[in-house]
PDB file of C-alpha atoms in Angstrom:
ATOM      1  CA  MET N  94      -0.147   0.434  -0.082  1.00  0.00           C
ATOM      2  CA  LEU N  95       2.708   2.739   0.876  1.00  0.00           C
ATOM      3  CA  HIS N  96       5.109   1.440  -1.675  1.00  0.00           C
ATOM      4  CA  PHE N  97       2.081   1.705  -4.221  1.00  0.00           C
ATOM      5  CA  ALA N  98       1.529   5.150  -2.659  1.00  0.00           C
ATOM      6  CA  VAL N  99       5.552   6.412  -2.659  1.00  0.00           C
ATOM      7  CA  LEU N 100       5.107   5.244  -6.975  1.00  0.00           C
ATOM      8  CA  THR N 101       2.385   7.353  -7.632  1.00  0.00           C
ATOM      9  CA  GLY N 102       3.443  10.271  -6.370  1.00  0.00           C
ATOM     10  CA  TYR N 103       6.822   9.841  -7.685  1.00  0.00           C
ATOM     11  CA  ASN N 104       4.577   9.402 -11.086  1.00  0.00           C
ATOM     12  CA  LEU N 105       2.909  12.493 -10.427  1.00  0.00           C
ATOM     13  CA  ILE N 106       5.502  14.544  -9.310  1.00  0.00           C
ATOM     14  CA  MET N 107       7.885  13.653 -12.463  1.00  0.00           C
ATOM     15  CA  ARG N 108       5.370  13.951 -15.007  1.00  0.00           C
ATOM     16  CA  LYS N 109       4.024  17.637 -13.821  1.00  0.00           C
ATOM     17  CA  LEU N 110       8.563  18.250 -13.776  1.00  0.00           C
ATOM     18  CA  PHE N 111       8.957  16.694 -17.169  1.00  0.00           C
ATOM     19  CA  SER N 112       5.500  17.735 -18.419  1.00  0.00           C
ATOM     20  CA  SER N 113       7.209  19.078 -21.663  1.00  0.00           C
ATOM     21  CA  ILE N 114       9.781  16.839 -22.160  1.00  0.00           C
ATOM     22  CA  THR N 115       9.554  14.903 -25.940  1.00  0.00           C
ATOM     23  CA  LYS N 116      10.420  12.684 -27.828  1.00  0.00           C
ATOM     24  CA  HIS N 117      13.075  14.390 -30.041  1.00  0.00           C
ATOM     25  CA  ASP N 118      14.769  15.657 -26.838  1.00  0.00           C
ATOM     26  CA  ILE N 119      15.402  12.118 -25.455  1.00  0.00           C
ATOM     27  CA  ILE N 120      16.710  11.132 -28.777  1.00  0.00           C
ATOM     28  CA  LEU N 121      19.028  14.625 -28.899  1.00  0.00           C
ATOM     29  CA  ILE N 122      20.501  14.257 -25.270  1.00  0.00           C
ATOM     30  CA  SER N 123      20.751  10.297 -25.779  1.00  0.00           C
ATOM     31  CA  ALA N 124      22.366  10.431 -29.133  1.00  0.00           C
ATOM     32  CA  LEU N 125      24.573  13.374 -27.910  1.00  0.00           C
ATOM     33  CA  LEU N 126      25.703  11.463 -24.897  1.00  0.00           C
ATOM     34  CA  ILE N 127      26.672   8.337 -26.543  1.00  0.00           C
ATOM     35  CA  PHE N 128      28.673   9.960 -29.291  1.00  0.00           C
ATOM     36  CA  SER N 129      30.680  11.663 -26.299  1.00  0.00           C
ATOM     37  CA  ILE N 130      31.360   8.364 -24.172  1.00  0.00           C
ATOM     38  CA  ALA N 131      31.880   6.740 -27.837  1.00  0.00           C
ATOM     39  CA  ALA N 132      34.426   9.046 -28.731  1.00  0.00           C
ATOM     40  CA  LEU N 133      36.238   8.995 -25.133  1.00  0.00           C
ATOM     41  CA  PHE N 134      36.717   5.497 -25.580  1.00  0.00           C
ATOM     42  CA  PHE N 135      37.958   6.011 -28.860  1.00  0.00           C
ATOM     43  CA  LEU N 136      40.952   8.091 -26.716  1.00  0.00           C
ATOM     44  CA  PRO N 137      44.143   6.645 -26.704  1.00  0.00           C
ATOM     45  CA  LYS N 138      45.116   4.464 -23.288  1.00  0.00           C
ATOM     46  CA  THR N 139      48.073   4.214 -23.849  1.00  0.00           C
ATOM     47  CA  GLY N 140      51.214   5.658 -25.181  1.00  0.00           C
ATOM     48  CA  ASP N 141      55.084   5.538 -25.295  1.00  0.00           C
ATOM     49  CA  THR N 142      56.736   8.914 -26.942  1.00  0.00           C
ATOM     50  CA  VAL N 143      56.646  12.217 -25.415  1.00  0.00           C
ATOM     51  CA  GLN N 144      55.840  14.999 -27.556  1.00  0.00           C
ATOM     52  CA  VAL N 145      55.766  18.796 -26.021  1.00  0.00           C
ATOM     53  CA  PHE N 146      54.242  21.765 -28.292  1.00  0.00           C
ATOM     54  CA  HIS N 147      54.966  25.280 -27.578  1.00  0.00           C
ATOM     55  CA  ASP N 148      52.640  27.486 -29.375  1.00  0.00           C
ATOM     56  CA  GLY N 149      52.098  25.124 -32.296  1.00  0.00           C
ATOM     57  CA  GLU N 150      55.556  23.695 -32.859  1.00  0.00           C
ATOM     58  CA  ILE N 151      57.181  20.989 -31.295  1.00  0.00           C
ATOM     59  CA  VAL N 152      59.848  21.760 -29.057  1.00  0.00           C
ATOM     60  CA  TYR N 153      60.579  17.785 -27.530  1.00  0.00           C
ATOM     61  CA  GLU N 154      59.922  14.167 -28.603  1.00  0.00           C
ATOM     62  CA  ALA N 155      61.245  11.530 -27.059  1.00  0.00           C
ATOM     63  CA  ALA N 156      60.902   7.841 -25.319  1.00  0.00           C
ATOM     64  CA  LEU N 157      58.618   8.036 -22.335  1.00  0.00           C
ATOM     65  CA  SER N 158      61.010   6.489 -20.800  1.00  0.00           C
ATOM     66  CA  LYS N 159      63.834   8.854 -20.475  1.00  0.00           C
ATOM     67  CA  ASN N 160      63.396  10.733 -17.707  1.00  0.00           C
ATOM     68  CA  CYS N 161      63.894  14.536 -18.401  1.00  0.00           C
ATOM     69  CA  GLU N 162      63.095  17.822 -17.099  1.00  0.00           C
ATOM     70  CA  PHE N 163      63.345  21.006 -18.516  1.00  0.00           C
ATOM     71  CA  GLN N 164      61.368  24.343 -18.370  1.00  0.00           C
ATOM     72  CA  ILE N 165      59.624  26.581 -20.928  1.00  0.00           C
ATOM     73  CA  PHE N 166      59.936  30.006 -21.585  1.00  0.00           C
ATOM     74  CA  GLY N 167      57.054  31.732 -22.800  1.00  0.00           C
ATOM     75  CA  LYS N 168      54.185  34.001 -21.374  1.00  0.00           C
ATOM     76  CA  TYR N 169      54.816  32.231 -17.809  1.00  0.00           C
ATOM     77  CA  THR N 170      57.143  29.282 -16.711  1.00  0.00           C
ATOM     78  CA  ASN N 171      56.748  25.630 -17.064  1.00  0.00           C
ATOM     79  CA  ILE N 172      58.413  22.923 -15.906  1.00  0.00           C
ATOM     80  CA  ILE N 173      57.953  19.774 -17.165  1.00  0.00           C
ATOM     81  CA  LYS N 174      59.002  16.105 -15.677  1.00  0.00           C
ATOM     82  CA  ILE N 175      59.180  12.805 -17.437  1.00  0.00           C
ATOM     83  CA  GLU N 176      59.738  10.145 -14.679  1.00  0.00           C
ATOM     84  CA  ASN N 177      59.480   6.479 -14.123  1.00  0.00           C
ATOM     85  CA  GLY N 178      57.026   5.942 -17.580  1.00  0.00           C
ATOM     86  CA  LYS N 179      54.871   9.462 -16.474  1.00  0.00           C
ATOM     87  CA  ALA N 180      54.949  12.974 -17.712  1.00  0.00           C
ATOM     88  CA  GLY N 181      53.497  15.976 -16.269  1.00  0.00           C
ATOM     89  CA  TYR N 182      53.628  19.324 -15.588  1.00  0.00           C
ATOM     90  CA  PHE N 183      55.657  19.870 -12.219  1.00  0.00           C
ATOM     91  CA  TYR N 184      55.392  23.582 -12.080  1.00  0.00           C
ATOM     92  CA  SER N 185      53.765  26.726 -13.685  1.00  0.00           C
ATOM     93  CA  ASP N 186      53.222  30.194 -12.487  1.00  0.00           C
ATOM     94  CA  CYS N 187      50.600  30.605 -14.817  1.00  0.00           C
ATOM     95  CA  PRO N 188      47.253  31.925 -12.704  1.00  0.00           C
ATOM     96  CA  ASN N 189      45.084  28.727 -11.831  1.00  0.00           C
ATOM     97  CA  ALA N 190      48.149  26.173 -13.020  1.00  0.00           C
ATOM     98  CA  ASP N 191      45.095  23.894 -14.083  1.00  0.00           C
ATOM     99  CA  CYS N 192      48.381  22.179 -15.986  1.00  0.00           C
ATOM    100  CA  VAL N 193      49.881  21.494 -12.932  1.00  0.00           C
ATOM    101  CA  HIS N 194      46.591  20.115 -11.054  1.00  0.00           C
ATOM    102  CA  ILE N 195      46.503  17.389 -13.970  1.00  0.00           C
ATOM    103  CA  GLY N 196      49.405  15.763 -12.538  1.00  0.00           C
ATOM    104  CA  MET N 197      51.582  12.596 -13.914  1.00  0.00           C
ATOM    105  CA  ILE N 198      49.866  11.050 -16.664  1.00  0.00           C
ATOM    106  CA  SER N 199      50.766   8.216 -18.719  1.00  0.00           C
ATOM    107  CA  ALA N 200      48.386   8.363 -22.052  1.00  0.00           C
ATOM    108  CA  GLY N 201      46.836  11.439 -22.786  1.00  0.00           C
ATOM    109  CA  MET N 202      46.855  14.878 -22.935  1.00  0.00           C
ATOM    110  CA  ALA N 203      47.952  17.893 -20.761  1.00  0.00           C
ATOM    111  CA  ALA N 204      48.018  21.699 -21.620  1.00  0.00           C
ATOM    112  CA  CYS N 205      48.791  24.811 -20.379  1.00  0.00           C
ATOM    113  CA  ALA N 206      46.671  27.080 -22.455  1.00  0.00           C
ATOM    114  CA  PRO N 207      47.958  30.279 -21.022  1.00  0.00           C
ATOM    115  CA  ASN N 208      51.680  29.635 -21.677  1.00  0.00           C
ATOM    116  CA  GLY N 209      50.439  27.481 -24.861  1.00  0.00           C
ATOM    117  CA  THR N 210      52.497  24.246 -24.312  1.00  0.00           C
ATOM    118  CA  ILE N 211      51.131  20.683 -24.903  1.00  0.00           C
ATOM    119  CA  LEU N 212      52.496  17.808 -23.203  1.00  0.00           C
ATOM    120  CA  ARG N 213      51.052  14.706 -25.172  1.00  0.00           C
ATOM    121  CA  ILE N 214      51.681  11.152 -25.312  1.00  0.00           C
ATOM    122  CA  ILE N 215      51.003   9.063 -27.986  1.00  0.00           C
ATOM    123  CA  SER N 216      52.188   5.350 -29.165  1.00  0.00           C
ATOM    124  CA  GLU N 217      55.563   5.208 -31.498  1.00  0.00           C
ATOM    125  CA  ALA N 218      53.131   4.433 -34.719  1.00  0.00           C
ATOM    126  CA  GLU N 219      51.784   8.029 -34.283  1.00  0.00           C
ATOM    127  CA  VAL N 220      54.800   9.948 -34.185  1.00  0.00           C
ATOM    128  CA  ASP N 221      54.483   9.753 -38.027  1.00  0.00           C
ATOM    129  CA  VAL N 222      51.019  11.116 -38.315  1.00  0.00           C
ATOM    130  CA  VAL N 223      51.586  15.430 -39.271  1.00  0.00           C
ATOM    131  CA  VAL N 224      50.190  17.300 -36.509  1.00  0.00           C
ATOM    132  CA  ARG N 225      49.592  20.970 -38.818  1.00  0.00           C
TER     133      ARG N 225
ATOM    134  CA  MET C  18      40.836   6.593 -15.195  1.00  0.00           C
ATOM    135  CA  MET C  19      42.321  10.264 -17.346  1.00  0.00           C
ATOM    136  CA  ASN C  20      43.385  13.321 -15.032  1.00  0.00           C
ATOM    137  CA  PHE C  21      40.997  15.920 -16.818  1.00  0.00           C
ATOM    138  CA  ALA C  22      41.327  19.509 -14.911  1.00  0.00           C
ATOM    139  CA  LEU C  23      39.552  21.433 -17.517  1.00  0.00           C
ATOM    140  CA  PRO C  24      39.397  25.561 -16.984  1.00  0.00           C
ATOM    141  CA  GLY C  25      36.256  25.925 -19.209  1.00  0.00           C
ATOM    142  CA  LEU C  26      34.030  23.467 -16.811  1.00  0.00           C
ATOM    143  CA  LYS C  27      31.678  25.412 -15.323  1.00  0.00           C
ATOM    144  CA  PRO C  28      27.932  24.605 -15.018  1.00  0.00           C
ATOM    145  CA  GLY C  29      26.779  27.096 -16.727  1.00  0.00           C
ATOM    146  CA  PHE C  30      24.186  29.054 -14.671  1.00  0.00           C
ATOM    147  CA  SER C  31      24.183  32.138 -16.974  1.00  0.00           C
ATOM    148  CA  ASN C  32      23.056  30.495 -19.481  1.00  0.00           C
ATOM    149  CA  ILE C  33      19.516  30.357 -17.926  1.00  0.00           C
ATOM    150  CA  ALA C  34      19.235  33.930 -18.927  1.00  0.00           C
ATOM    151  CA  VAL C  35      20.183  33.156 -22.453  1.00  0.00           C
ATOM    152  CA  VAL C  36      17.043  30.510 -22.858  1.00  0.00           C
ATOM    153  CA  VAL C  37      14.548  32.334 -21.209  1.00  0.00           C
ATOM    154  CA  ALA C  38      15.128  35.201 -23.101  1.00  0.00           C
ATOM    155  CA  LEU C  39      14.826  32.818 -26.292  1.00  0.00           C
ATOM    156  CA  ILE C  40      11.393  31.689 -24.663  1.00  0.00           C
ATOM    157  CA  VAL C  41       9.581  34.671 -24.038  1.00  0.00           C
ATOM    158  CA  LEU C  42      11.181  37.433 -25.767  1.00  0.00           C
ATOM    159  CA  GLY C  43      12.605  35.631 -29.291  1.00  0.00           C
ATOM    160  CA  GLY C  44      15.410  34.865 -30.630  1.00  0.00           C
ATOM    161  CA  ARG C  45      16.753  38.293 -31.384  1.00  0.00           C
ATOM    162  CA  TYR C  46      16.581  38.886 -28.093  1.00  0.00           C
ATOM    163  CA  ALA C  47      18.700  35.609 -26.902  1.00  0.00           C
ATOM    164  CA  VAL C  48      21.606  36.649 -28.918  1.00  0.00           C
ATOM    165  CA  VAL C  49      21.557  40.207 -27.389  1.00  0.00           C
ATOM    166  CA  ILE C  50      21.349  38.549 -23.794  1.00  0.00           C
ATOM    167  CA  SER C  51      24.966  36.196 -24.565  1.00  0.00           C
ATOM    168  CA  LEU C  52      26.867  39.400 -26.129  1.00  0.00           C
ATOM    169  CA  ILE C  53      25.871  41.570 -22.766  1.00  0.00           C
ATOM    170  CA  LYS C  54      26.614  38.127 -20.858  1.00  0.00           C
ATOM    171  CA  ALA C  55      30.240  37.657 -22.996  1.00  0.00           C
ATOM    172  CA  PHE C  56      30.844  41.368 -22.705  1.00  0.00           C
ATOM    173  CA  ALA C  57      30.217  40.975 -18.873  1.00  0.00           C
ATOM    174  CA  SER C  58      32.778  38.278 -18.335  1.00  0.00           C
ATOM    175  CA  PHE C  59      35.164  40.476 -20.507  1.00  0.00           C
ATOM    176  CA  PHE C  60      34.283  43.262 -17.906  1.00  0.00           C
ATOM    177  CA  ALA C  61      34.608  41.695 -14.854  1.00  0.00           C
ATOM    178  CA  THR C  62      38.089  40.077 -16.091  1.00  0.00           C
ATOM    179  CA  GLY C  63      39.566  42.661 -18.207  1.00  0.00           C
ATOM    180  CA  SER C  64      41.629  39.820 -20.430  1.00  0.00           C
ATOM    181  CA  VAL C  65      40.198  39.986 -23.657  1.00  0.00           C
ATOM    182  CA  THR C  66      41.080  36.057 -23.967  1.00  0.00           C
ATOM    183  CA  VAL C  67      38.191  35.519 -21.587  1.00  0.00           C
ATOM    184  CA  LEU C  68      36.255  37.453 -23.924  1.00  0.00           C
ATOM    185  CA  TRP C  69      36.668  35.309 -27.371  1.00  0.00           C
ATOM    186  CA  PHE C  70      36.057  32.393 -25.448  1.00  0.00           C
ATOM    187  CA  SER C  71      32.759  33.739 -24.162  1.00  0.00           C
ATOM    188  CA  LEU C  72      32.086  35.388 -27.466  1.00  0.00           C
ATOM    189  CA  ALA C  73      32.375  32.309 -29.310  1.00  0.00           C
ATOM    190  CA  ALA C  74      30.622  29.870 -26.670  1.00  0.00           C
ATOM    191  CA  SER C  75      28.054  31.957 -26.660  1.00  0.00           C
ATOM    192  CA  LEU C  76      27.338  33.238 -29.816  1.00  0.00           C
ATOM    193  CA  LEU C  77      27.350  29.347 -31.290  1.00  0.00           C
ATOM    194  CA  SER C  78      25.622  27.401 -28.200  1.00  0.00           C
ATOM    195  CA  VAL C  79      22.645  30.586 -29.049  1.00  0.00           C
ATOM    196  CA  LEU C  80      22.997  30.128 -32.754  1.00  0.00           C
ATOM    197  CA  ALA C  81      22.457  26.065 -32.184  1.00  0.00           C
ATOM    198  CA  MET C  82      19.462  27.199 -29.440  1.00  0.00           C
ATOM    199  CA  ILE C  83      17.716  28.803 -31.702  1.00  0.00           C
ATOM    200  CA  ILE C  84      17.664  26.848 -34.734  1.00  0.00           C
ATOM    201  CA  LEU C  85      16.346  24.316 -32.414  1.00  0.00           C
ATOM    202  CA  TYR C  86      14.053  26.093 -31.070  1.00  0.00           C
ATOM    203  CA  ARG C  87      12.571  27.189 -34.520  1.00  0.00           C
ATOM    204  CA  THR C  88      12.011  23.282 -35.493  1.00  0.00           C
ATOM    205  CA  LYS C  89       9.539  23.971 -32.710  1.00  0.00           C
ATOM    206  CA  LYS C  90      10.149  19.913 -32.239  1.00  0.00           C
ATOM    207  CA  PHE C  91      12.734  20.089 -28.528  1.00  0.00           C
ATOM    208  CA  SER C  92      11.617  21.317 -25.379  1.00  0.00           C
ATOM    209  CA  PRO C  93      13.983  23.476 -23.336  1.00  0.00           C
ATOM    210  CA  ILE C  94      16.072  20.639 -21.837  1.00  0.00           C
ATOM    211  CA  GLY C  95      17.204  19.598 -25.476  1.00  0.00           C
ATOM    212  CA  ILE C  96      17.417  22.581 -26.514  1.00  0.00           C
ATOM    213  CA  SER C  97      19.779  24.007 -24.038  1.00  0.00           C
ATOM    214  CA  ALA C  98      21.445  20.361 -23.534  1.00  0.00           C
ATOM    215  CA  ALA C  99      22.783  21.019 -27.425  1.00  0.00           C
ATOM    216  CA  GLY C 100      23.911  24.917 -26.198  1.00  0.00           C
ATOM    217  CA  GLY C 101      26.309  23.249 -23.569  1.00  0.00           C
ATOM    218  CA  VAL C 102      27.229  20.667 -26.286  1.00  0.00           C
ATOM    219  CA  PHE C 103      27.950  23.624 -28.407  1.00  0.00           C
ATOM    220  CA  SER C 104      29.126  26.431 -26.237  1.00  0.00           C
ATOM    221  CA  GLY C 105      31.907  23.792 -25.604  1.00  0.00           C
ATOM    222  CA  LEU C 106      32.636  23.398 -29.422  1.00  0.00           C
ATOM    223  CA  GLY C 107      33.155  26.845 -29.507  1.00  0.00           C
ATOM    224  CA  GLN C 108      35.903  27.129 -27.037  1.00  0.00           C
ATOM    225  CA  ILE C 109      37.862  24.470 -28.016  1.00  0.00           C
ATOM    226  CA  ILE C 110      37.466  25.946 -31.479  1.00  0.00           C
ATOM    227  CA  VAL C 111      39.362  29.278 -30.002  1.00  0.00           C
ATOM    228  CA  ILE C 112      41.623  27.952 -28.156  1.00  0.00           C
ATOM    229  CA  CYS C 113      42.746  25.812 -31.303  1.00  0.00           C
ATOM    230  CA  ALA C 114      42.812  28.994 -33.232  1.00  0.00           C
ATOM    231  CA  LEU C 115      44.518  30.485 -30.588  1.00  0.00           C
ATOM    232  CA  SER C 116      47.415  28.074 -29.846  1.00  0.00           C
ATOM    233  CA  GLY C 117      48.212  27.000 -33.088  1.00  0.00           C
ATOM    234  CA  THR C 118      46.980  22.921 -33.355  1.00  0.00           C
ATOM    235  CA  PRO C 119      44.031  21.311 -33.311  1.00  0.00           C
ATOM    236  CA  LEU C 120      45.523  18.977 -30.505  1.00  0.00           C
ATOM    237  CA  TYR C 121      42.876  21.134 -28.304  1.00  0.00           C
ATOM    238  CA  PHE C 122      40.105  18.549 -29.742  1.00  0.00           C
ATOM    239  CA  TYR C 123      40.940  16.072 -27.890  1.00  0.00           C
ATOM    240  CA  TYR C 124      38.987  17.362 -24.781  1.00  0.00           C
ATOM    241  CA  LEU C 125      35.767  17.264 -26.972  1.00  0.00           C
ATOM    242  CA  PRO C 126      34.050  14.873 -25.471  1.00  0.00           C
ATOM    243  CA  ILE C 127      34.244  14.934 -21.612  1.00  0.00           C
ATOM    244  CA  LEU C 128      33.580  18.695 -22.430  1.00  0.00           C
ATOM    245  CA  SER C 129      30.747  17.492 -24.740  1.00  0.00           C
ATOM    246  CA  ILE C 130      29.096  15.214 -21.875  1.00  0.00           C
ATOM    247  CA  PHE C 131      29.165  17.926 -19.249  1.00  0.00           C
ATOM    248  CA  GLY C 132      27.788  20.382 -21.469  1.00  0.00           C
ATOM    249  CA  VAL C 133      24.525  17.648 -21.901  1.00  0.00           C
ATOM    250  CA  LEU C 134      24.436  16.995 -18.117  1.00  0.00           C
ATOM    251  CA  PHE C 135      24.770  20.826 -17.232  1.00  0.00           C
ATOM    252  CA  GLY C 136      22.730  22.077 -19.935  1.00  0.00           C
ATOM    253  CA  ALA C 137      19.607  20.067 -19.739  1.00  0.00           C
ATOM    254  CA  ILE C 138      19.972  21.201 -15.920  1.00  0.00           C
ATOM    255  CA  MET C 139      19.798  24.489 -17.064  1.00  0.00           C
ATOM    256  CA  GLY C 140      17.050  24.059 -19.280  1.00  0.00           C
ATOM    257  CA  PHE C 141      14.617  22.607 -16.891  1.00  0.00           C
ATOM    258  CA  LEU C 142      15.620  25.766 -14.315  1.00  0.00           C
ATOM    259  CA  ALA C 143      15.246  27.670 -17.684  1.00  0.00           C
ATOM    260  CA  GLU C 144      11.187  26.061 -18.707  1.00  0.00           C
ATOM    261  CA  ALA C 145      10.368  26.780 -15.158  1.00  0.00           C
ATOM    262  CA  ILE C 146      11.337  30.516 -14.679  1.00  0.00           C
ATOM    263  CA  SER C 147      10.003  31.660 -18.513  1.00  0.00           C
ATOM    264  CA  LYS C 148       7.100  29.479 -17.399  1.00  0.00           C
ATOM    265  CA  ILE C 149       6.429  31.772 -14.232  1.00  0.00           C
ATOM    266  CA  VAL C 150       7.753  34.860 -16.585  1.00  0.00           C
ATOM    267  CA  LEU C 151       4.887  34.070 -18.827  1.00  0.00           C
ATOM    268  CA  LYS C 152       2.041  33.541 -16.548  1.00  0.00           C
ATOM    269  CA  GLN C 153       3.458  36.784 -14.723  1.00  0.00           C
ATOM    270  CA  ARG C 154       2.867  39.043 -18.003  1.00  0.00           C
ATOM    271  CA  LYS C 155      -0.568  37.611 -18.693  1.00  0.00           C
ATOM    272  CA  ASN C 156      -1.620  38.543 -15.516  1.00  0.00           C
TER     273      ASN C 156
END
């Protein structure tokens, strides 16, 4: 009995809340979500080569297994560290330092938009692909 | 799992005003409101980069929303969800143009997921508000 009452109440509230949602809405929203989530799965999961770009030009490219630490001077200063098969922004003096908060990554991409630098990890096979 | 810390990731409450304007006043007013919104964020931060981001994001999303609204097949929830996706797309186009590389499209899927979810919530709120506004106007 209580169960029935709760269910009816829930249905009434939902109908009231989402009275105007149309079939097209549901199709649109689920299509956008499915495409985005599918695209997430297509993003590379592993990589063995680090590439660093500054203002669209490649400034560093080497194996991920090679430990390295260097600075990039631009509008701001970034320190990039590559250590134990992971790479990341170790320090940045840009306003939010979002790039540092990404942490050390072993796949994918990190970027410092204010300084115009991008760090990405790709697999050997992709290296030859022209970026620009 | 991948780590994401994105500067552009915000719920976008100001989009409520644009959607309400679109429903209550029409497409032209929605464009005006989104322009005001973009310049307001420029005056609040004083950064020209923010102005470019805001202009591209809000103009692209308002155009997408107007087109969907004109089809008369979508409720504010769907309209606003699509707007969320297009504002993310606008931001990515701007950052690619500013940085000179298309690499930033890497972030499009995650931005779109958040754009759809937050956009749908904002559309729901916008619909509730526009109902109240329309009722007030009738009285």
